[in-house]
Amino acid sequence: MKNNVTKSKLLVTLFSLILTVTCLFPARAQEKPKPLADRIGHTDQSKAMAGKNVHQGAGTLYMQTLLGRGAITGLNFMHHGPLMPKSSIGHHYHTNSDEMFLILDADCEFTVNGRTALLKGPVGVPCSSGNSHAVYNPSAKQADWVNFNVAVTSGPSPAAAYATVAAPSGTVAPVRRGSYNYSADPTGTFDIGDDRVGVVLDKKPTFLNTGQLTKASLRPVVNMNGGKDTVFYRRALGPGAFVSNWAFVDHLLIPVGSSVGRHYHAGVDEVYFVIKGKGKVYVNDEWAEIAYGDAVPVKAGEIHSLESSSSEPLEMIVYGVALEKGKLDVVDVPLTLAKLQMFFEVMPENYAAFEKNYIEVYVPALRKQPGYLGSKLIRRFPADYMKKIGSPETKFTFEMELLFEREEQRVAWTKTPEHDVAWAKTSALAKSYQWFGYDVVGMDQVADPLGKRNMTVEKQKP
């Protein structure tokens, strides 16, 4: 019995020491973002932990952590799970964070600062720092519950500031042991001891809420951020609803065949949470399929876009957290790659020289140019085979494709000394030529058929 008690004390001491060290030392520098697939939180009912009498509430709440601290700036956690029938999250205060309960499929009784009202779902109710809240599911069915919590920060935390103070000369800073934590804040979250079951209801809510999150409350937006067709959108809550840098809660519906175009935010992190349907999310050069219950974190500066699946709409709640309180921005990044196609009439006796010139002269010159993405030299099939497959007759035997990020970068390339030298040598090998310019509005390449290489057509080692 004595050994068991000793082991228990050691475990408590060790756990307390871990908490102390975590609080005393600031977080490490921000690491390189994980691959998109590893960043997305996926709802999995089997991973939801059963919580009894949460915040001294009634019944049971099943809770899965979709996203943890650091997934985006300021986020403490994002939880998802069913709030069981006749169950509640008890009345409690937050003094250092903003939080919002979101109910997706039921009518629940929400409490803020002791006043309670029944709100029709889907609906979200924020509780800004310094206030108290609770939620009760009075029905005979479980309610689909989501919780998002953002820290209130104002410069370095007391713990971080404390950790930077050096010990006096000639002394050694003591290592704190046991359960003593000088940086602890036991009132960051404070339970009142009230499960809010059977309380008197106000006819109308006396607190901020998103309003019912239905399509009827959304407005159409054509070509949102340069996307396709029409989506439906509403900003349900803005920066004024929160003490922290939490900036907004948006409701977004993307019908089949529509999309939100490529864009980024220089000063806003976001989480896209799927409440219905399926679709795709693109972040920088990655993409992932997403469905109900997925939470996608997107950091400031990351170019992202969204589209529905081919069979059903994609409906989402978007959480935004500003890097600086109240400062929001958006920059559209249309897919406007510029491609120039040049056609050359080259005599058979010059084929080898023309191809060598592309490799040794044109490509090295292009690779020095800002915005250059790639190029390709294509030689047409022999005339007899072209006739066999039904191709129209043409005098041109080669095609060269140049790809730049923007048309102005391609134009700038034509004014460089490298271009003048490369073009003079190339055109001298052709009997005639012409060109066409295009905006690239779609592109797909699974892999490079010639494999990895430093130049465009170097010979590969066996």
Short mmCIF file of C-alpha atoms in Angstrom, two decimals:
data_model
loop_
_atom_site.label_atom_id
_atom_site.label_comp_id
_atom_site.label_asym_id
_atom_site.label_seq_id
_atom_site.Cartn_x
_atom_site.Cartn_y
_atom_site.Cartn_z
CA MET A 1 0.00 0.00 0.00
CA LYS A 2 2.87 2.33 0.88
CA ASN A 3 4.53 1.68 -2.50
CA ASN A 4 1.30 2.55 -4.36
CA VAL A 5 0.98 5.84 -2.46
CA THR A 6 4.61 6.68 -3.22
CA LYS A 7 4.09 5.95 -6.93
CA SER A 8 0.97 8.13 -6.98
CA LYS A 9 2.86 11.01 -5.37
CA LEU A 10 5.66 10.63 -7.91
CA LEU A 11 3.18 10.74 -10.80
CA VAL A 12 1.51 13.87 -9.42
CA THR A 13 4.92 15.49 -8.88
CA LEU A 14 6.07 14.61 -12.40
CA PHE A 15 2.83 15.89 -13.99
CA SER A 16 3.05 19.14 -12.04
CA LEU A 17 6.69 19.59 -13.06
CA ILE A 18 5.75 19.11 -16.73
CA LEU A 19 3.03 21.75 -16.40
CA THR A 20 5.46 24.12 -14.70
CA VAL A 21 8.15 23.73 -17.35
CA THR A 22 5.56 24.16 -20.12
CA CYS A 23 4.35 27.41 -18.60
CA LEU A 24 7.77 28.80 -17.73
CA PHE A 25 9.42 28.48 -21.10
CA PRO A 26 8.12 30.15 -24.25
CA ALA A 27 7.14 28.09 -27.27
CA ARG A 28 9.73 27.24 -29.86
CA ALA A 29 10.00 29.17 -33.09
CA GLN A 30 7.28 28.36 -35.61
CA GLU A 31 8.11 25.22 -37.53
CA LYS A 32 7.60 24.58 -41.21
CA PRO A 33 3.92 23.81 -41.90
CA LYS A 34 2.99 20.15 -42.09
CA PRO A 35 1.69 18.69 -45.36
CA LEU A 36 -1.93 19.67 -45.90
CA ALA A 37 -3.23 16.13 -45.45
CA ASP A 38 -1.59 15.94 -42.01
CA ARG A 39 -2.96 19.31 -40.89
CA ILE A 40 -6.67 18.60 -41.49
CA GLY A 41 -8.68 17.43 -38.50
CA HIS A 42 -11.15 14.66 -39.39
CA THR A 43 -14.20 13.89 -37.27
CA ASP A 44 -14.11 10.31 -36.02
CA GLN A 45 -16.80 9.32 -33.51
CA SER A 46 -14.62 6.46 -32.25
CA LYS A 47 -12.07 9.03 -31.05
CA ALA A 48 -14.61 11.08 -29.07
CA MET A 49 -14.02 10.79 -25.33
CA ALA A 50 -17.02 10.62 -23.00
CA GLY A 51 -17.15 13.50 -20.53
CA LYS A 52 -19.48 13.26 -17.57
CA ASN A 53 -20.88 16.42 -15.96
CA VAL A 54 -18.66 18.74 -18.01
CA HIS A 55 -18.16 22.03 -16.11
CA GLN A 56 -20.53 20.55 -13.50
CA GLY A 57 -23.24 20.14 -16.10
CA ALA A 58 -25.71 17.30 -16.51
CA GLY A 59 -25.32 14.06 -18.44
CA THR A 60 -22.67 13.30 -21.04
CA LEU A 61 -20.73 15.11 -23.74
CA TYR A 62 -18.60 13.17 -26.23
CA MET A 63 -15.65 15.26 -27.33
CA GLN A 64 -12.92 14.88 -29.96
CA THR A 65 -10.12 17.41 -30.42
CA LEU A 66 -10.12 18.27 -34.12
CA LEU A 67 -7.40 20.92 -33.88
CA GLY A 68 -5.04 21.66 -31.04
CA ARG A 69 -3.12 24.66 -29.80
CA GLY A 70 -1.04 26.27 -32.55
CA ALA A 71 -2.99 24.90 -35.52
CA ILE A 72 -3.62 28.58 -36.26
CA THR A 73 -2.56 31.71 -34.40
CA GLY A 74 -4.17 32.03 -30.97
CA LEU A 75 -6.19 28.81 -31.14
CA ASN A 76 -6.41 26.89 -27.88
CA PHE A 77 -8.53 24.06 -29.26
CA MET A 78 -11.37 23.04 -31.55
CA HIS A 79 -13.64 20.29 -30.24
CA HIS A 80 -16.44 18.33 -31.93
CA GLY A 81 -18.84 15.69 -30.69
CA PRO A 82 -22.41 14.89 -29.67
CA LEU A 83 -24.03 16.53 -26.66
CA MET A 84 -26.30 13.75 -25.46
CA PRO A 85 -30.05 14.11 -24.70
CA LYS A 86 -30.89 15.92 -21.46
CA SER A 87 -27.21 16.82 -21.09
CA SER A 88 -25.50 20.14 -20.55
CA ILE A 89 -22.17 21.91 -20.36
CA GLY A 90 -22.46 23.66 -17.01
CA HIS A 91 -22.39 27.39 -16.36
CA HIS A 92 -18.78 28.63 -16.25
CA TYR A 93 -16.64 31.74 -16.76
CA HIS A 94 -13.78 32.42 -19.19
CA THR A 95 -11.36 35.16 -18.15
CA ASN A 96 -8.53 34.66 -20.64
CA SER A 97 -10.18 33.27 -23.78
CA ASP A 98 -13.09 33.68 -26.18
CA GLU A 99 -15.23 30.63 -26.91
CA MET A 100 -18.20 29.77 -29.11
CA PHE A 101 -20.56 26.81 -28.87
CA LEU A 102 -22.02 25.85 -32.25
CA ILE A 103 -24.99 23.47 -32.50
CA LEU A 104 -25.48 22.12 -36.02
CA ASP A 105 -28.67 20.09 -35.93
CA ALA A 106 -30.85 20.77 -32.88
CA ASP A 107 -32.60 23.42 -30.80
CA CYS A 108 -30.72 24.00 -27.56
CA GLU A 109 -30.93 26.24 -24.51
CA PHE A 110 -28.00 28.66 -24.47
CA THR A 111 -26.99 30.66 -21.41
CA VAL A 112 -24.81 33.78 -21.33
CA ASN A 113 -24.25 35.59 -18.02
CA GLY A 114 -27.14 33.78 -16.37
CA ARG A 115 -29.79 34.56 -19.03
CA THR A 116 -31.09 31.60 -21.03
CA ALA A 117 -33.03 31.26 -24.28
CA LEU A 118 -33.93 28.43 -26.66
CA LEU A 119 -32.27 28.95 -30.06
CA LYS A 120 -33.08 27.04 -33.22
CA GLY A 121 -30.12 25.29 -34.82
CA PRO A 122 -27.90 25.47 -36.59
CA VAL A 123 -26.66 28.39 -34.51
CA GLY A 124 -23.56 29.62 -32.72
CA VAL A 125 -23.34 31.64 -29.51
CA PRO A 126 -20.06 33.34 -28.58
CA CYS A 127 -18.87 33.96 -25.04
CA SER A 128 -16.23 36.66 -24.97
CA SER A 129 -13.58 36.72 -22.26
CA GLY A 130 -14.89 37.95 -18.92
CA ASN A 131 -18.33 36.44 -19.39
CA SER A 132 -20.02 33.15 -18.51
CA HIS A 133 -21.96 30.64 -20.58
CA ALA A 134 -23.56 27.21 -20.75
CA VAL A 135 -25.63 25.07 -23.13
CA TYR A 136 -28.31 22.44 -22.48
CA ASN A 137 -29.82 19.91 -24.88
CA PRO A 138 -33.44 19.50 -23.70
CA SER A 139 -34.42 17.10 -26.49
CA ALA A 140 -34.53 13.31 -26.69
CA LYS A 141 -31.89 13.30 -29.46
CA GLN A 142 -28.19 14.05 -29.35
CA ALA A 143 -27.05 17.45 -30.61
CA ASP A 144 -24.10 17.95 -32.97
CA TRP A 145 -21.83 20.27 -30.95
CA VAL A 146 -18.70 22.20 -31.99
CA ASN A 147 -16.49 24.31 -29.73
CA PHE A 148 -13.85 26.84 -30.83
CA ASN A 149 -11.64 28.57 -28.26
CA VAL A 150 -9.15 31.42 -28.87
CA ALA A 151 -6.70 32.81 -26.33
CA VAL A 152 -6.71 36.46 -25.30
CA THR A 153 -3.15 37.72 -25.67
CA SER A 154 -1.61 41.13 -25.04
CA GLY A 155 2.13 40.87 -25.44
CA PRO A 156 4.26 38.23 -23.70
CA SER A 157 2.50 36.04 -21.19
CA PRO A 158 3.45 36.39 -17.52
CA ALA A 159 5.03 32.94 -17.72
CA ALA A 160 7.19 33.86 -20.70
CA ALA A 161 8.26 37.11 -19.08
CA TYR A 162 9.14 35.30 -15.87
CA ALA A 163 11.25 32.75 -17.74
CA THR A 164 13.47 35.45 -19.26
CA VAL A 165 14.60 36.83 -15.90
CA ALA A 166 18.10 35.60 -15.09
CA ALA A 167 19.06 34.40 -11.63
CA PRO A 168 21.20 36.80 -9.57
CA SER A 169 24.94 36.52 -10.13
CA GLY A 170 26.48 33.64 -8.23
CA THR A 171 23.17 31.85 -7.71
CA VAL A 172 21.29 29.10 -9.48
CA ALA A 173 17.58 29.43 -10.26
CA PRO A 174 15.77 26.72 -8.29
CA VAL A 175 13.84 23.98 -10.07
CA ARG A 176 10.27 24.05 -8.81
CA ARG A 177 9.01 20.68 -7.67
CA GLY A 178 5.68 19.37 -6.55
CA SER A 179 2.37 20.97 -7.46
CA TYR A 180 3.51 24.56 -6.93
CA ASN A 181 3.11 26.60 -10.15
CA TYR A 182 3.86 30.30 -9.79
CA SER A 183 2.33 31.04 -13.23
CA ALA A 184 -0.95 29.21 -12.68
CA ASP A 185 -4.29 30.95 -13.23
CA PRO A 186 -7.02 28.85 -11.58
CA THR A 187 -9.69 31.35 -12.65
CA GLY A 188 -8.94 31.22 -16.40
CA THR A 189 -11.98 28.96 -16.51
CA PHE A 190 -14.20 29.02 -13.44
CA ASP A 191 -17.20 26.73 -12.82
CA ILE A 192 -20.25 28.21 -11.11
CA GLY A 193 -21.79 24.85 -10.18
CA ASP A 194 -25.04 25.26 -12.14
CA ASP A 195 -26.10 22.68 -14.75
CA ARG A 196 -28.81 25.03 -16.16
CA VAL A 197 -31.42 22.27 -16.32
CA GLY A 198 -35.03 23.42 -15.97
CA VAL A 199 -34.27 27.14 -15.75
CA VAL A 200 -36.66 29.92 -16.75
CA LEU A 201 -36.24 30.86 -20.42
CA ASP A 202 -36.32 34.32 -21.95
CA LYS A 203 -38.64 34.62 -24.95
CA LYS A 204 -35.80 36.16 -26.94
CA PRO A 205 -32.05 35.88 -26.40
CA THR A 206 -30.40 38.80 -24.64
CA PHE A 207 -26.96 37.92 -25.98
CA LEU A 208 -25.01 37.90 -29.25
CA ASN A 209 -25.51 34.94 -31.57
CA THR A 210 -24.99 34.06 -35.23
CA GLY A 211 -28.67 33.79 -36.01
CA GLN A 212 -29.91 30.60 -37.60
CA LEU A 213 -27.31 29.39 -40.12
CA THR A 214 -29.55 28.53 -43.06
CA LYS A 215 -29.35 29.19 -46.79
CA ALA A 216 -32.22 31.67 -46.47
CA SER A 217 -29.95 34.01 -44.50
CA LEU A 218 -27.14 33.93 -47.07
CA ARG A 219 -26.63 36.32 -49.97
CA PRO A 220 -25.32 35.38 -53.42
CA VAL A 221 -21.76 36.36 -54.35
CA VAL A 222 -20.77 36.06 -58.01
CA ASN A 223 -17.20 34.91 -58.77
CA MET A 224 -16.10 35.11 -55.14
CA ASN A 225 -12.34 35.79 -55.06
CA GLY A 226 -12.30 35.09 -58.79
CA GLY A 227 -14.02 31.72 -58.44
CA LYS A 228 -16.58 30.09 -60.72
CA ASP A 229 -20.27 30.99 -60.83
CA THR A 230 -22.16 31.97 -57.65
CA VAL A 231 -21.67 31.02 -54.01
CA PHE A 232 -23.73 32.04 -50.96
CA TYR A 233 -22.16 33.83 -48.02
CA ARG A 234 -22.81 35.71 -44.77
CA ARG A 235 -20.57 37.12 -42.07
CA ALA A 236 -22.34 35.97 -38.92
CA LEU A 237 -20.00 37.55 -36.37
CA GLY A 238 -17.28 40.20 -36.63
CA PRO A 239 -14.33 41.41 -34.52
CA GLY A 240 -16.61 43.30 -32.11
CA ALA A 241 -17.96 40.02 -30.75
CA PHE A 242 -14.60 39.06 -29.27
CA VAL A 243 -11.92 40.34 -26.90
CA SER A 244 -9.15 38.30 -28.52
CA ASN A 245 -7.89 38.60 -32.10
CA TRP A 246 -10.71 36.31 -33.20
CA ALA A 247 -12.03 38.31 -36.15
CA PHE A 248 -15.07 36.61 -37.65
CA VAL A 249 -17.36 33.64 -38.08
CA ASP A 250 -18.59 33.21 -41.67
CA HIS A 251 -21.21 30.92 -43.19
CA LEU A 252 -20.36 29.75 -46.72
CA LEU A 253 -22.29 27.56 -49.17
CA ILE A 254 -20.67 26.48 -52.45
CA PRO A 255 -23.19 24.91 -54.88
CA VAL A 256 -22.26 22.16 -57.31
CA GLY A 257 -20.18 23.62 -60.13
CA SER A 258 -19.16 26.72 -58.16
CA SER A 259 -15.96 27.64 -56.37
CA VAL A 260 -14.20 30.22 -54.22
CA GLY A 261 -11.17 31.44 -56.16
CA ARG A 262 -7.51 31.53 -55.25
CA HIS A 263 -6.74 34.13 -52.58
CA TYR A 264 -4.74 34.73 -49.43
CA HIS A 265 -4.79 36.87 -46.30
CA ALA A 266 -1.58 38.59 -45.22
CA GLY A 267 -2.83 39.09 -41.66
CA VAL A 268 -5.51 36.46 -40.99
CA ASP A 269 -5.40 32.75 -40.14
CA GLU A 270 -8.54 30.71 -40.87
CA VAL A 271 -10.18 27.37 -40.16
CA TYR A 272 -12.65 26.00 -42.70
CA PHE A 273 -15.06 23.56 -41.03
CA VAL A 274 -17.33 21.42 -43.22
CA ILE A 275 -20.86 21.15 -41.82
CA LYS A 276 -22.44 19.52 -44.90
CA GLY A 277 -21.43 18.02 -48.22
CA LYS A 278 -18.13 17.29 -49.90
CA GLY A 279 -15.54 19.17 -51.93
CA LYS A 280 -11.90 20.04 -52.39
CA VAL A 281 -9.60 22.54 -50.72
CA TYR A 282 -6.44 23.82 -52.38
CA VAL A 283 -3.65 25.33 -50.26
CA ASN A 284 -0.56 26.57 -52.10
CA ASP A 285 0.48 23.63 -54.30
CA GLU A 286 -1.46 20.98 -52.35
CA TRP A 287 -5.07 19.85 -52.41
CA ALA A 288 -7.29 17.53 -50.39
CA GLU A 289 -10.79 16.14 -50.55
CA ILE A 290 -12.91 17.25 -47.60
CA ALA A 291 -16.26 16.19 -46.18
CA TYR A 292 -18.55 16.68 -43.17
CA GLY A 293 -16.63 17.13 -39.93
CA ASP A 294 -13.30 18.11 -41.48
CA ALA A 295 -11.46 21.16 -40.11
CA VAL A 296 -8.89 22.76 -42.43
CA PRO A 297 -6.41 25.25 -40.90
CA VAL A 298 -5.02 27.85 -43.31
CA LYS A 299 -2.22 30.17 -42.21
CA ALA A 300 -1.75 33.81 -43.23
CA GLY A 301 -0.06 34.10 -46.60
CA GLU A 302 -1.17 30.68 -47.86
CA ILE A 303 -2.94 30.82 -51.22
CA HIS A 304 -6.13 28.78 -50.98
CA SER A 305 -9.34 28.05 -52.87
CA LEU A 306 -12.40 25.82 -52.46
CA GLU A 307 -14.82 23.94 -54.69
CA SER A 308 -17.79 21.64 -54.18
CA SER A 309 -17.89 18.04 -55.32
CA SER A 310 -19.54 17.16 -58.63
CA SER A 311 -22.58 15.71 -56.87
CA GLU A 312 -23.37 17.82 -53.78
CA PRO A 313 -22.85 21.34 -52.39
CA LEU A 314 -20.13 22.17 -49.87
CA GLU A 315 -21.32 24.04 -46.76
CA MET A 316 -18.85 25.46 -44.26
CA ILE A 317 -18.32 27.58 -41.19
CA VAL A 318 -15.20 29.74 -41.48
CA TYR A 319 -13.38 30.89 -38.34
CA GLY A 320 -10.94 33.79 -38.80
CA VAL A 321 -8.29 34.98 -36.35
CA ALA A 322 -6.36 38.17 -37.15
CA LEU A 323 -2.67 38.49 -36.43
CA GLU A 324 -3.45 42.02 -35.25
CA LYS A 325 -6.77 42.84 -33.59
CA GLY A 326 -9.40 44.02 -36.07
CA LYS A 327 -7.10 44.15 -39.12
CA LEU A 328 -8.51 42.07 -41.98
CA ASP A 329 -7.36 41.76 -45.57
CA VAL A 330 -7.86 39.62 -48.65
CA VAL A 331 -5.84 39.44 -51.87
CA ASP A 332 -7.19 37.57 -54.90
CA VAL A 333 -4.65 35.50 -56.83
CA PRO A 334 -6.22 34.59 -60.17
CA LEU A 335 -4.74 31.74 -62.18
CA THR A 336 -3.33 33.94 -64.92
CA LEU A 337 -0.31 32.02 -66.09
CA ALA A 338 0.76 33.30 -69.50
CA LYS A 339 1.77 30.89 -72.23
CA LEU A 340 3.29 31.79 -75.59
CA GLN A 341 3.16 29.21 -78.37
CA MET A 342 5.61 29.73 -81.21
CA PHE A 343 5.43 27.74 -84.45
CA PHE A 344 8.51 27.25 -86.62
CA GLU A 345 8.97 26.03 -90.18
CA VAL A 346 12.28 24.19 -90.03
CA MET A 347 13.83 22.20 -92.84
CA PRO A 348 14.73 18.57 -92.06
CA GLU A 349 18.45 19.26 -92.43
CA ASN A 350 18.20 21.78 -89.55
CA TYR A 351 16.19 19.59 -87.14
CA ALA A 352 19.19 18.50 -85.03
CA ALA A 353 20.65 22.01 -84.84
CA PHE A 354 17.26 23.49 -83.92
CA GLU A 355 16.75 21.00 -81.08
CA LYS A 356 20.31 21.50 -79.82
CA ASN A 357 19.83 25.28 -79.91
CA TYR A 358 16.74 24.97 -77.68
CA ILE A 359 18.67 22.94 -75.09
CA GLU A 360 21.92 24.87 -75.11
CA VAL A 361 20.80 28.43 -75.84
CA TYR A 362 17.09 29.06 -75.25
CA VAL A 363 16.58 27.18 -71.98
CA PRO A 364 19.63 28.63 -70.14
CA ALA A 365 18.54 32.14 -71.18
CA LEU A 366 14.94 31.57 -70.03
CA ARG A 367 16.02 30.23 -66.65
CA LYS A 368 17.51 33.60 -65.76
CA GLN A 369 14.16 35.37 -66.18
CA PRO A 370 11.85 36.29 -63.25
CA GLY A 371 8.49 34.53 -63.51
CA TYR A 372 9.68 31.80 -65.88
CA LEU A 373 7.95 28.50 -65.05
CA GLY A 374 8.91 26.19 -67.87
CA SER A 375 9.04 25.54 -71.58
CA LYS A 376 8.59 22.74 -74.07
CA LEU A 377 9.83 22.00 -77.60
CA ILE A 378 7.57 19.78 -79.72
CA ARG A 379 8.36 18.31 -83.14
CA ARG A 380 5.43 17.27 -85.32
CA PHE A 381 5.05 13.70 -86.55
CA PRO A 382 6.25 12.98 -90.11
CA ALA A 383 3.87 14.25 -92.80
CA ASP A 384 2.70 10.78 -93.90
CA TYR A 385 1.74 9.83 -90.35
CA MET A 386 0.01 13.17 -89.73
CA LYS A 387 -2.09 12.52 -92.82
CA LYS A 388 -2.90 9.01 -91.58
CA ILE A 389 -4.31 10.31 -88.27
CA GLY A 390 -6.29 13.06 -89.96
CA SER A 391 -4.26 16.11 -88.92
CA PRO A 392 -4.64 19.26 -91.07
CA GLU A 393 -1.77 20.20 -93.32
CA THR A 394 0.66 22.83 -92.04
CA LYS A 395 4.09 24.06 -93.00
CA PHE A 396 5.20 24.28 -89.36
CA THR A 397 7.30 21.40 -88.05
CA PHE A 398 8.16 22.58 -84.50
CA GLU A 399 6.24 24.21 -81.68
CA MET A 400 7.85 25.90 -78.67
CA GLU A 401 5.78 26.66 -75.56
CA LEU A 402 6.94 29.17 -72.95
CA LEU A 403 5.16 29.47 -69.58
CA PHE A 404 5.43 32.52 -67.29
CA GLU A 405 3.61 33.50 -64.11
CA ARG A 406 2.30 36.70 -65.70
CA GLU A 407 2.18 38.21 -69.19
CA GLU A 408 4.17 41.26 -68.11
CA GLN A 409 7.02 38.96 -67.09
CA ARG A 410 7.00 37.35 -70.54
CA VAL A 411 7.06 40.80 -72.15
CA ALA A 412 9.95 41.81 -69.89
CA TRP A 413 11.87 38.73 -71.07
CA THR A 414 11.60 39.87 -74.70
CA LYS A 415 13.46 43.07 -73.79
CA THR A 416 16.51 41.36 -72.29
CA PRO A 417 19.91 40.79 -73.94
CA GLU A 418 19.52 37.05 -73.29
CA HIS A 419 16.33 37.01 -75.35
CA ASP A 420 17.92 38.90 -78.22
CA VAL A 421 20.78 36.42 -78.46
CA ALA A 422 18.55 33.34 -78.11
CA TRP A 423 15.95 34.61 -80.58
CA ALA A 424 18.54 35.53 -83.20
CA LYS A 425 20.06 32.04 -83.13
CA THR A 426 16.65 30.31 -83.09
CA SER A 427 14.98 32.31 -85.85
CA ALA A 428 18.06 31.89 -88.07
CA LEU A 429 17.42 28.14 -88.14
CA ALA A 430 13.77 28.55 -89.24
CA LYS A 431 12.39 29.38 -92.66
CA SER A 432 9.31 31.08 -91.12
CA TYR A 433 7.53 31.40 -87.80
CA GLN A 434 4.46 32.78 -85.99
CA TRP A 435 3.17 32.85 -82.43
CA PHE A 436 0.04 32.93 -80.27
CA GLY A 437 -0.39 34.07 -76.65
CA TYR A 438 -2.75 32.52 -74.10
CA ASP A 439 -3.92 32.89 -70.52
CA VAL A 440 -3.70 29.46 -68.88
CA VAL A 441 -7.09 28.83 -67.25
CA GLY A 442 -6.62 25.16 -66.48
CA MET A 443 -3.68 22.79 -66.22
CA ASP A 444 -3.05 19.25 -64.99
CA GLN A 445 0.16 17.25 -64.90
CA VAL A 446 0.37 14.15 -62.75
CA ALA A 447 4.12 13.68 -63.18
CA ASP A 448 6.99 14.71 -65.41
CA PRO A 449 7.25 12.01 -68.10
CA LEU A 450 10.97 12.66 -68.53
CA GLY A 451 11.71 12.28 -64.83
CA LYS A 452 13.72 14.47 -62.49
CA ARG A 453 16.41 16.58 -64.11
CA ASN A 454 18.23 19.88 -63.79
CA MET A 455 17.56 21.02 -67.34
CA THR A 456 14.64 20.36 -69.62
CA VAL A 457 15.90 17.43 -71.68
CA GLU A 458 19.19 16.26 -70.17
CA LYS A 459 20.02 12.60 -70.68
CA GLN A 460 19.17 10.49 -67.68
CA LYS A 461 21.70 8.26 -66.00
CA PRO A 462 20.89 4.56 -66.38
#
